[in-house]
mmCIF file with all atom_site columns, C-alpha atoms in Angstrom:
data_model
loop_
_atom_site.group_PDB
_atom_site.id
_atom_site.type_symbol
_atom_site.label_atom_id
_atom_site.label_alt_id
_atom_site.label_comp_id
_atom_site.label_asym_id
_atom_site.label_entity_id
_atom_site.label_seq_id
_atom_site.pdbx_PDB_ins_code
_atom_site.Cartn_x
_atom_site.Cartn_y
_atom_site.Cartn_z
_atom_site.occupancy
_atom_site.B_iso_or_equiv
_atom_site.pdbx_formal_charge
_atom_site.auth_seq_id
_atom_site.auth_comp_id
_atom_site.auth_asym_id
_atom_site.auth_atom_id
_atom_site.pdbx_PDB_model_num
ATOM 1  C CA . UNK A 1 1  ? -0.178 -0.029 0.154   1.00 80.00 ? 1  UNK A CA 1
ATOM 2  C CA . UNK A 1 2  ? 0.999  3.551  -0.449  1.00 89.00 ? 2  UNK A CA 1
ATOM 3  C CA . UNK A 1 3  ? 1.168  4.452  3.133   1.00 92.00 ? 3  UNK A CA 1
ATOM 4  C CA . UNK A 1 4  ? 3.762  1.780  3.728   1.00 93.00 ? 4  UNK A CA 1
ATOM 5  C CA . UNK A 1 5  ? 5.889  3.043  0.812   1.00 91.00 ? 5  UNK A CA 1
ATOM 6  C CA . UNK A 1 6  ? 5.622  6.495  2.239   1.00 89.00 ? 6  UNK A CA 1
ATOM 7  C CA . UNK A 1 7  ? 6.986  5.454  5.323   1.00 93.00 ? 7  UNK A CA 1
ATOM 8  C CA . UNK A 1 8  ? 9.636  3.465  3.780   1.00 93.00 ? 8  UNK A CA 1
ATOM 9  C CA . UNK A 1 9  ? 10.721 6.463  1.764   1.00 89.00 ? 9  UNK A CA 1
ATOM 10 C CA . UNK A 1 10 ? 10.731 8.707  5.072   1.00 89.00 ? 10 UNK A CA 1
ATOM 11 C CA . UNK A 1 11 ? 12.964 6.050  6.853   1.00 93.00 ? 11 UNK A CA 1
ATOM 12 C CA . UNK A 1 12 ? 15.476 6.076  3.922   1.00 93.00 ? 12 UNK A CA 1
ATOM 13 C CA . UNK A 1 13 ? 15.730 9.503  3.854   1.00 89.00 ? 13 UNK A CA 1
ATOM 14 C CA . UNK A 1 14 ? 16.273 9.597  7.772   1.00 91.00 ? 14 UNK A CA 1
ATOM 15 C CA . UNK A 1 15 ? 18.909 6.855  7.604   1.00 93.00 ? 15 UNK A CA 1
ATOM 16 C CA . UNK A 1 16 ? 20.973 7.495  4.361   1.00 92.00 ? 16 UNK A CA 1
ATOM 17 C CA . UNK A 1 17 ? 20.907 11.157 3.622   1.00 92.00 ? 17 UNK A CA 1
ATOM 18 C CA . UNK A 1 18 ? 22.511 13.890 5.400   1.00 92.00 ? 18 UNK A CA 1
ATOM 19 C CA . UNK A 1 19 ? 25.907 15.936 5.928   1.00 93.00 ? 19 UNK A CA 1
ATOM 20 C CA . UNK A 1 20 ? 28.554 13.138 6.341   1.00 94.00 ? 20 UNK A CA 1
ATOM 21 C CA . UNK A 1 21 ? 32.596 13.653 7.172   1.00 96.00 ? 21 UNK A CA 1
ATOM 22 C CA . UNK A 1 22 ? 34.577 10.995 5.182   1.00 95.00 ? 22 UNK A CA 1
ATOM 23 C CA . UNK A 1 23 ? 38.224 10.524 5.368   1.00 95.00 ? 23 UNK A CA 1
ATOM 24 C CA . UNK A 1 24 ? 40.124 10.682 1.965   1.00 91.00 ? 24 UNK A CA 1
ATOM 25 C CA . UNK A 1 25 ? 43.696 10.363 1.716   1.00 93.00 ? 25 UNK A CA 1
ATOM 26 C CA . UNK A 1 26 ? 44.061 11.611 5.231   1.00 93.00 ? 26 UNK A CA 1
ATOM 27 C CA . UNK A 1 27 ? 41.944 14.579 4.827   1.00 96.00 ? 27 UNK A CA 1
ATOM 28 C CA . UNK A 1 28 ? 38.521 14.699 6.181   1.00 97.00 ? 28 UNK A CA 1
ATOM 29 C CA . UNK A 1 29 ? 35.768 15.839 3.441   1.00 95.00 ? 29 UNK A CA 1
ATOM 30 C CA . UNK A 1 30 ? 32.422 16.846 4.230   1.00 95.00 ? 30 UNK A CA 1
ATOM 31 C CA . UNK A 1 31 ? 29.662 15.450 1.894   1.00 94.00 ? 31 UNK A CA 1
ATOM 32 C CA . UNK A 1 32 ? 25.795 16.053 1.627   1.00 91.00 ? 32 UNK A CA 1
ATOM 33 C CA . UNK A 1 33 ? 23.797 13.225 0.365   1.00 92.00 ? 33 UNK A CA 1
ATOM 34 C CA . UNK A 1 34 ? 20.343 13.430 -0.530  1.00 86.00 ? 34 UNK A CA 1
ATOM 35 C CA . UNK A 1 35 ? 17.631 12.163 -3.204  1.00 83.00 ? 35 UNK A CA 1
ATOM 36 C CA . UNK A 1 36 ? 14.004 12.729 -3.864  1.00 80.00 ? 36 UNK A CA 1
ATOM 37 C CA . UNK A 1 37 ? 12.131 9.487  -2.907  1.00 84.00 ? 37 UNK A CA 1
ATOM 38 C CA . UNK A 1 38 ? 8.391  9.140  -3.425  1.00 80.00 ? 38 UNK A CA 1
ATOM 39 C CA . UNK A 1 39 ? 5.683  7.181  -4.527  1.00 86.00 ? 39 UNK A CA 1
ATOM 40 C CA . UNK A 1 40 ? 2.457  7.266  -6.669  1.00 90.00 ? 40 UNK A CA 1
ATOM 41 C CA . UNK A 1 41 ? -0.458 4.885  -6.675  1.00 93.00 ? 41 UNK A CA 1
ATOM 42 C CA . UNK A 1 42 ? -2.110 4.474  -9.970  1.00 94.00 ? 42 UNK A CA 1
ATOM 43 C CA . UNK A 1 43 ? -5.865 5.886  -9.979  1.00 94.00 ? 43 UNK A CA 1
ATOM 44 C CA . UNK A 1 44 ? -8.933 4.181  -11.297 1.00 95.00 ? 44 UNK A CA 1
ATOM 45 C CA . UNK A 1 45 ? -8.919 4.751  -15.430 1.00 96.00 ? 45 UNK A CA 1
ATOM 46 C CA . UNK A 1 46 ? -5.438 6.603  -15.089 1.00 97.00 ? 46 UNK A CA 1
ATOM 47 C CA . UNK A 1 47 ? -2.826 6.010  -17.987 1.00 97.00 ? 47 UNK A CA 1
ATOM 48 C CA . UNK A 1 48 ? 0.775  4.704  -17.391 1.00 96.00 ? 48 UNK A CA 1
ATOM 49 C CA . UNK A 1 49 ? 1.711  7.963  -18.964 1.00 97.00 ? 49 UNK A CA 1
ATOM 50 C CA . UNK A 1 50 ? -0.650 10.072 -16.749 1.00 96.00 ? 50 UNK A CA 1
ATOM 51 C CA . UNK A 1 51 ? 0.850  8.155  -13.531 1.00 95.00 ? 51 UNK A CA 1
ATOM 52 C CA . UNK A 1 52 ? 4.260  8.984  -14.423 1.00 94.00 ? 52 UNK A CA 1
ATOM 53 C CA . UNK A 1 53 ? 3.585  12.689 -15.176 1.00 94.00 ? 53 UNK A CA 1
ATOM 54 C CA . UNK A 1 54 ? 1.894  12.970 -11.818 1.00 93.00 ? 54 UNK A CA 1
ATOM 55 C CA . UNK A 1 55 ? 4.835  11.099 -10.181 1.00 91.00 ? 55 UNK A CA 1
ATOM 56 C CA . UNK A 1 56 ? 7.142  13.333 -11.801 1.00 92.00 ? 56 UNK A CA 1
ATOM 57 C CA . UNK A 1 57 ? 5.337  16.590 -10.716 1.00 91.00 ? 57 UNK A CA 1
ATOM 58 C CA . UNK A 1 58 ? 5.459  15.586 -7.394  1.00 88.00 ? 58 UNK A CA 1
ATOM 59 C CA . UNK A 1 59 ? 9.205  14.687 -7.149  1.00 87.00 ? 59 UNK A CA 1
ATOM 60 C CA . UNK A 1 60 ? 10.056 18.038 -8.583  1.00 88.00 ? 60 UNK A CA 1
ATOM 61 C CA . UNK A 1 61 ? 7.964  19.681 -5.968  1.00 88.00 ? 61 UNK A CA 1
ATOM 62 C CA . UNK A 1 62 ? 9.631  17.691 -3.171  1.00 83.00 ? 62 UNK A CA 1
ATOM 63 C CA . UNK A 1 63 ? 13.033 18.319 -4.592  1.00 83.00 ? 63 UNK A CA 1
ATOM 64 C CA . UNK A 1 64 ? 12.235 22.288 -4.764  1.00 86.00 ? 64 UNK A CA 1
ATOM 65 C CA . UNK A 1 65 ? 11.037 22.059 -1.170  1.00 85.00 ? 65 UNK A CA 1
ATOM 66 C CA . UNK A 1 66 ? 14.103 20.063 -0.062  1.00 77.00 ? 66 UNK A CA 1
ATOM 67 C CA . UNK A 1 67 ? 16.311 22.355 -1.865  1.00 77.00 ? 67 UNK A CA 1
ATOM 68 C CA . UNK A 1 68 ? 14.763 25.510 -0.216  1.00 78.00 ? 68 UNK A CA 1
ATOM 69 C CA . UNK A 1 69 ? 14.690 24.056 3.110   1.00 77.00 ? 69 UNK A CA 1
ATOM 70 C CA . UNK A 1 70 ? 18.521 23.229 2.640   1.00 74.00 ? 70 UNK A CA 1
ATOM 71 C CA . UNK A 1 71 ? 19.284 26.961 1.544   1.00 78.00 ? 71 UNK A CA 1
ATOM 72 C CA . UNK A 1 72 ? 17.718 28.263 4.882   1.00 80.00 ? 72 UNK A CA 1
ATOM 73 C CA . UNK A 1 73 ? 19.767 26.043 7.180   1.00 72.00 ? 73 UNK A CA 1
#
């Protein structure tokens, strides 16, 4: 179900994304890892093309809000 997909996506975002310090050739390098993760459920009578368009739109909205939040830090 879609709610399980959203919970899983949130868990991945919490566990895998963020700011990290990596040791590389004896130096510490700060990196920021992130991505947009989401899920969309096909609506009755929705075409595959429409589903993908809707999912893309939601993904880009999420990316914009995530970038805006990161810039505000």
